[in-house]
Amino acid sequence: MNSSIIEIKKPIISIQNLSVSYEKGKNAVNKVTADIKKNSITAIMGPSGCGKSTLLRAINRMHELYPNIKTEGKILLNDQDISRLSLIDLRRKVGMVFQHPNPFPSMSIYDNVISGYKLNGIRQKKSKRDDIVEKSLQDVALWSEVKDSLFKKGNFLSGGQQQRLCIARALAFEPDVILLDEPTSALDPIATSKIEELLVKLKKDYTIVMVTHNMAQAARISDQSIFMYLGDLIEYGKTKVMFTNPSDKRTEEYLTGKFG
Amino acid sequence: MTARPIKNSIFKGAVIVFSLIAITPILLIIYELVRKGYKQINISFFTEVAPSTWDAMMANNNGELIPGGILNGITGTLLMVFVASIIAIPIGLITGIYLYENAGKRYANVIRSISDILQGSPSIVIGIIGYFWVVKYITNGFSALAGSVALAIMMLPLIIRSTEETLKMIPQTIKEAGLALGVPYHKIIMRVLIPTSFSGLVTGILLALSRVIGETAPLLITALGSPMVNFNLDKPASAVPLLIWEFYNDPNMVNLIWSSSLFLVVFILTMNLISKKIAPKKN
Ligand SMILES: Nc1ncnc2c1ncn2[C@@H]1O[C@H](COP(=O)(O)OP(=O)(O)OP(=O)(O)O)[C@@H](O)[C@H]1O
Ligand SMILES: [Mg+2]
């Protein structure tokens, strides 16, 4: 199987033999090994239930919240074992955006963007905070739309705007890596294409790992693709190569719509 | 094709008729209270304590309004409800949060059951608990404190339940958003979950308050009642429902029953309306 895994020099993330199980003896992610390339977009694809979200959430140790979930194997971030990092350090370096936009309902737009600092008790001068908020909102192309209502709650925003707000919230921490779990599946095509543009722009400064159900989306914006099936990593390669010349039959069947 | 609209309108008609039947008693009660009670409601109703039987009798004989008011009841109710809130709100919120956090665990289930039993207990039983705990051992006599404790025990299960239910309405992803930022769990509870469910929590508290404000039975054997305005927790105190009970037992004071009841009903209705107003809207 390792023949269908590309080699990445100086990876920012190195997933080694990772298994995750929700129930004993049943791996939702099964001995996955993959390196993630810096400043690029890596898409994780595969049919529903194949373990994409589970794999993604292992990268920022989201599973630790649930005591029944067991994780084996190792993940390195910049050559450091993530299990040795404190949760706050890890999550400052690895931001996350979820499938459904989830801004904090009780907070203003401004407070949402700065919430990572505020909720962790990281103090800053007001001018610095203002800068972070403006820059993050600029980065997600939301600044001009909300700059006059920064102190209003974000519930009047459209779904796409809310999702961009959530990306801004993740960016405000200046992470190295952003994990996104089907970030556009709840959005309409116009909002989707805006987020896609944004991600392509962001990879200059960040490394992006994205779960997507949408093969066309993976083809449009990702540099590398991972194809998973029943918890196994089946194929991992350059997106262009994988989409034109998949080396595994199951990948080919998935890409041609035979299942999924 | 035509059967459906007919069925629909029959159904609609039935719904309207039955709703009218259901609210008729309420409207009748309010009508009666207003008709019989409004005359006694004037400034002294709010600024003077309840009259003596003698004064009331004299007034009745002369065909005058009964003098005095229900100030001792109002202050007693406010005092006891305030102290009960100080006891019940923090304990209720913390317990509710605990149950939410530990849903499904054994210990939490036990606490939830106890809370449910408490909620189902007749209020006189709660009064007896207050009597044995406070009247006998702490204040060595009937006291406002004993009344407050009894009311607090009645409020507790209501606040616990509403807190747990309100928190359950918050989507898991809001919690995960906080976790993904590395925020410690206790801070997520304090600074994300509670502010997010704030209006729901307040609604639950207001409903608990409006539930206990009208309670008479538990106060009879704890706070007892008092003809004076009393802010001393150690001493007996009156309450509006206690006064209504006293008026009921005194043939000379019958006219005051209606005005005091009107006051209590309007007060509780207002609180209910406020809590409905701020209740969280699902979207
Ligand atoms: N909380 C959970 N408890 C138990 N099993 C779970 C849980 N979450 C996921 N699973 C199981 O783990 C496997 C992988 O789930 P995962 O959510 O990672 O799939 P996915 O590839 O993200 O699917 P989708 O495309 O539908 O989001 C599935 O078989 C699923 O049933
Ligand atoms: Mg998923």
Tab-separated table of C-alpha atoms in Angstrom, chain B residues 51-196:
chain	number	residue	atom	x	y	z
B	51	PRO	CA	-55.586	45.962	59.910
B	52	SER	CA	-56.707	44.457	63.171
B	53	THR	CA	-59.977	42.520	63.268
B	54	TRP	CA	-61.449	45.309	65.364
B	55	ASP	CA	-60.654	48.052	62.816
B	56	ALA	CA	-61.930	45.906	59.993
B	57	MET	CA	-65.145	45.183	61.844
B	58	MET	CA	-65.740	48.857	62.594
B	59	ALA	CA	-65.175	49.784	58.996
B	60	ASN	CA	-67.522	47.068	57.808
B	61	ASN	CA	-70.226	48.186	60.228
B	62	ASN	CA	-69.938	51.765	59.001
B	63	GLY	CA	-69.972	50.640	55.391
B	64	GLU	CA	-66.477	52.056	54.828
B	65	LEU	CA	-63.468	50.526	53.081
B	66	ILE	CA	-61.361	48.366	55.350
B	67	PRO	CA	-58.335	50.458	56.432
B	68	GLY	CA	-54.749	49.315	56.140
B	69	GLY	CA	-53.083	47.210	53.486
B	70	ILE	CA	-50.737	44.335	52.949
B	71	LEU	CA	-47.347	45.995	53.416
B	72	ASN	CA	-46.214	43.369	55.939
B	73	GLY	CA	-47.085	40.680	53.407
B	74	ILE	CA	-45.300	42.391	50.532
B	75	THR	CA	-42.117	42.999	52.526
B	76	GLY	CA	-42.192	39.484	53.949
B	77	THR	CA	-42.620	37.949	50.510
B	78	LEU	CA	-39.830	40.086	49.064
B	79	LEU	CA	-37.497	39.247	51.952
B	80	MET	CA	-38.101	35.519	51.863
B	81	VAL	CA	-38.043	35.256	48.094
B	82	PHE	CA	-34.804	37.242	48.051
B	83	VAL	CA	-33.105	35.023	50.618
B	84	ALA	CA	-34.490	31.900	48.935
B	85	SER	CA	-33.006	33.108	45.639
B	86	ILE	CA	-29.606	33.685	47.223
B	87	ILE	CA	-29.673	30.098	48.404
B	88	ALA	CA	-31.329	28.385	45.448
B	89	ILE	CA	-29.931	30.185	42.396
B	90	PRO	CA	-26.224	29.405	42.843
B	91	ILE	CA	-26.824	25.848	44.049
B	92	GLY	CA	-29.396	25.247	41.310
B	93	LEU	CA	-27.183	26.625	38.537
B	94	ILE	CA	-24.121	24.686	39.675
B	95	THR	CA	-26.078	21.463	40.035
B	96	GLY	CA	-27.707	21.989	36.631
B	97	ILE	CA	-24.297	22.528	35.037
B	98	TYR	CA	-22.982	19.438	36.800
B	99	LEU	CA	-25.853	17.312	35.500
B	100	TYR	CA	-25.345	18.649	31.989
B	101	GLU	CA	-21.630	17.920	32.100
B	102	ASN	CA	-22.047	14.435	33.492
B	103	ALA	CA	-25.179	13.372	31.674
B	104	GLY	CA	-25.526	9.609	31.762
B	105	LYS	CA	-23.197	9.048	34.698
B	106	ARG	CA	-24.569	7.175	37.716
B	107	TYR	CA	-24.054	9.850	40.310
B	108	ALA	CA	-25.635	12.481	38.081
B	109	ASN	CA	-28.638	10.261	37.486
B	110	VAL	CA	-29.098	9.850	41.222
B	111	ILE	CA	-29.020	13.601	41.734
B	112	ARG	CA	-31.447	14.128	38.875
B	113	SER	CA	-33.861	11.625	40.413
B	114	ILE	CA	-33.652	13.280	43.806
B	115	SER	CA	-34.323	16.618	42.164
B	116	ASP	CA	-37.342	15.152	40.380
B	117	ILE	CA	-38.680	13.705	43.612
B	118	LEU	CA	-38.252	17.081	45.270
B	119	GLN	CA	-40.154	18.715	42.434
B	120	GLY	CA	-42.983	16.232	42.855
B	121	SER	CA	-43.206	16.595	46.621
B	122	PRO	CA	-46.258	18.383	48.030
B	123	SER	CA	-45.256	21.804	49.261
B	124	ILE	CA	-46.475	21.075	52.776
B	125	VAL	CA	-43.863	18.306	52.978
B	126	ILE	CA	-41.185	20.809	52.029
B	127	GLY	CA	-42.558	23.063	54.741
B	128	ILE	CA	-42.152	20.262	57.260
B	129	ILE	CA	-38.537	19.838	56.192
B	130	GLY	CA	-38.022	23.560	56.786
B	131	TYR	CA	-39.701	23.207	60.141
B	132	PHE	CA	-37.461	20.377	61.301
B	133	TRP	CA	-34.238	21.816	59.923
B	134	VAL	CA	-34.573	25.461	60.704
B	135	VAL	CA	-37.434	26.175	63.077
B	136	LYS	CA	-36.428	23.512	65.539
B	137	TYR	CA	-32.652	23.659	65.402
B	138	ILE	CA	-31.461	26.973	63.965
B	139	THR	CA	-33.838	29.776	64.802
B	140	ASN	CA	-35.580	27.968	67.656
B	141	GLY	CA	-38.928	29.266	66.532
B	142	PHE	CA	-40.888	30.258	63.474
B	143	SER	CA	-38.772	32.562	61.327
B	144	ALA	CA	-38.375	34.238	57.972
B	145	LEU	CA	-35.216	32.166	57.514
B	146	ALA	CA	-37.178	28.943	57.832
B	147	GLY	CA	-39.650	30.232	55.249
B	148	SER	CA	-36.804	31.197	52.934
B	149	VAL	CA	-35.235	27.763	53.204
B	150	ALA	CA	-38.546	26.086	52.420
B	151	LEU	CA	-39.027	28.296	49.355
B	152	ALA	CA	-35.411	27.690	48.304
B	153	ILE	CA	-35.940	23.932	48.449
B	154	MET	CA	-38.986	24.370	46.219
B	155	MET	CA	-37.060	26.510	43.744
B	156	LEU	CA	-34.066	24.196	43.533
B	157	PRO	CA	-35.427	21.389	41.352
B	158	LEU	CA	-37.018	23.898	38.984
B	159	ILE	CA	-33.762	25.780	38.498
B	160	ILE	CA	-31.733	22.586	38.215
B	161	ARG	CA	-34.016	21.251	35.498
B	162	SER	CA	-34.232	24.451	33.508
B	163	THR	CA	-30.465	24.966	33.696
B	164	GLU	CA	-29.752	21.488	32.413
B	165	GLU	CA	-32.348	21.748	29.645
B	166	THR	CA	-31.150	25.182	28.561
B	167	LEU	CA	-27.548	24.077	28.350
B	168	LYS	CA	-28.571	21.017	26.353
B	169	MET	CA	-29.970	23.324	23.688
B	170	ILE	CA	-26.495	24.658	22.889
B	171	PRO	CA	-25.030	22.802	19.928
B	172	GLN	CA	-21.962	20.687	20.667
B	173	THR	CA	-20.068	22.532	17.938
B	174	ILE	CA	-20.091	25.749	19.973
B	175	LYS	CA	-18.263	23.885	22.719
B	176	GLU	CA	-15.847	22.417	20.221
B	177	ALA	CA	-15.153	25.855	18.795
B	178	GLY	CA	-13.874	26.838	22.221
B	179	LEU	CA	-11.879	23.649	22.650
B	180	ALA	CA	-10.307	24.090	19.237
B	181	LEU	CA	-8.930	27.391	20.527
B	182	GLY	CA	-7.313	25.583	23.445
B	183	VAL	CA	-9.662	27.111	25.986
B	184	PRO	CA	-9.790	25.164	29.265
B	185	TYR	CA	-13.073	23.456	29.907
B	186	HIS	CA	-14.156	25.435	32.950
B	187	LYS	CA	-13.661	28.656	31.025
B	188	ILE	CA	-15.773	27.366	28.173
B	189	ILE	CA	-18.557	26.762	30.664
B	190	MET	CA	-18.238	30.144	32.338
B	191	ARG	CA	-17.542	32.339	29.325
B	192	VAL	CA	-19.183	30.565	26.413
B	193	LEU	CA	-21.952	28.240	27.560
B	194	ILE	CA	-23.440	30.376	30.323
B	195	PRO	CA	-23.478	33.645	28.348
B	196	THR	CA	-24.918	31.783	25.365
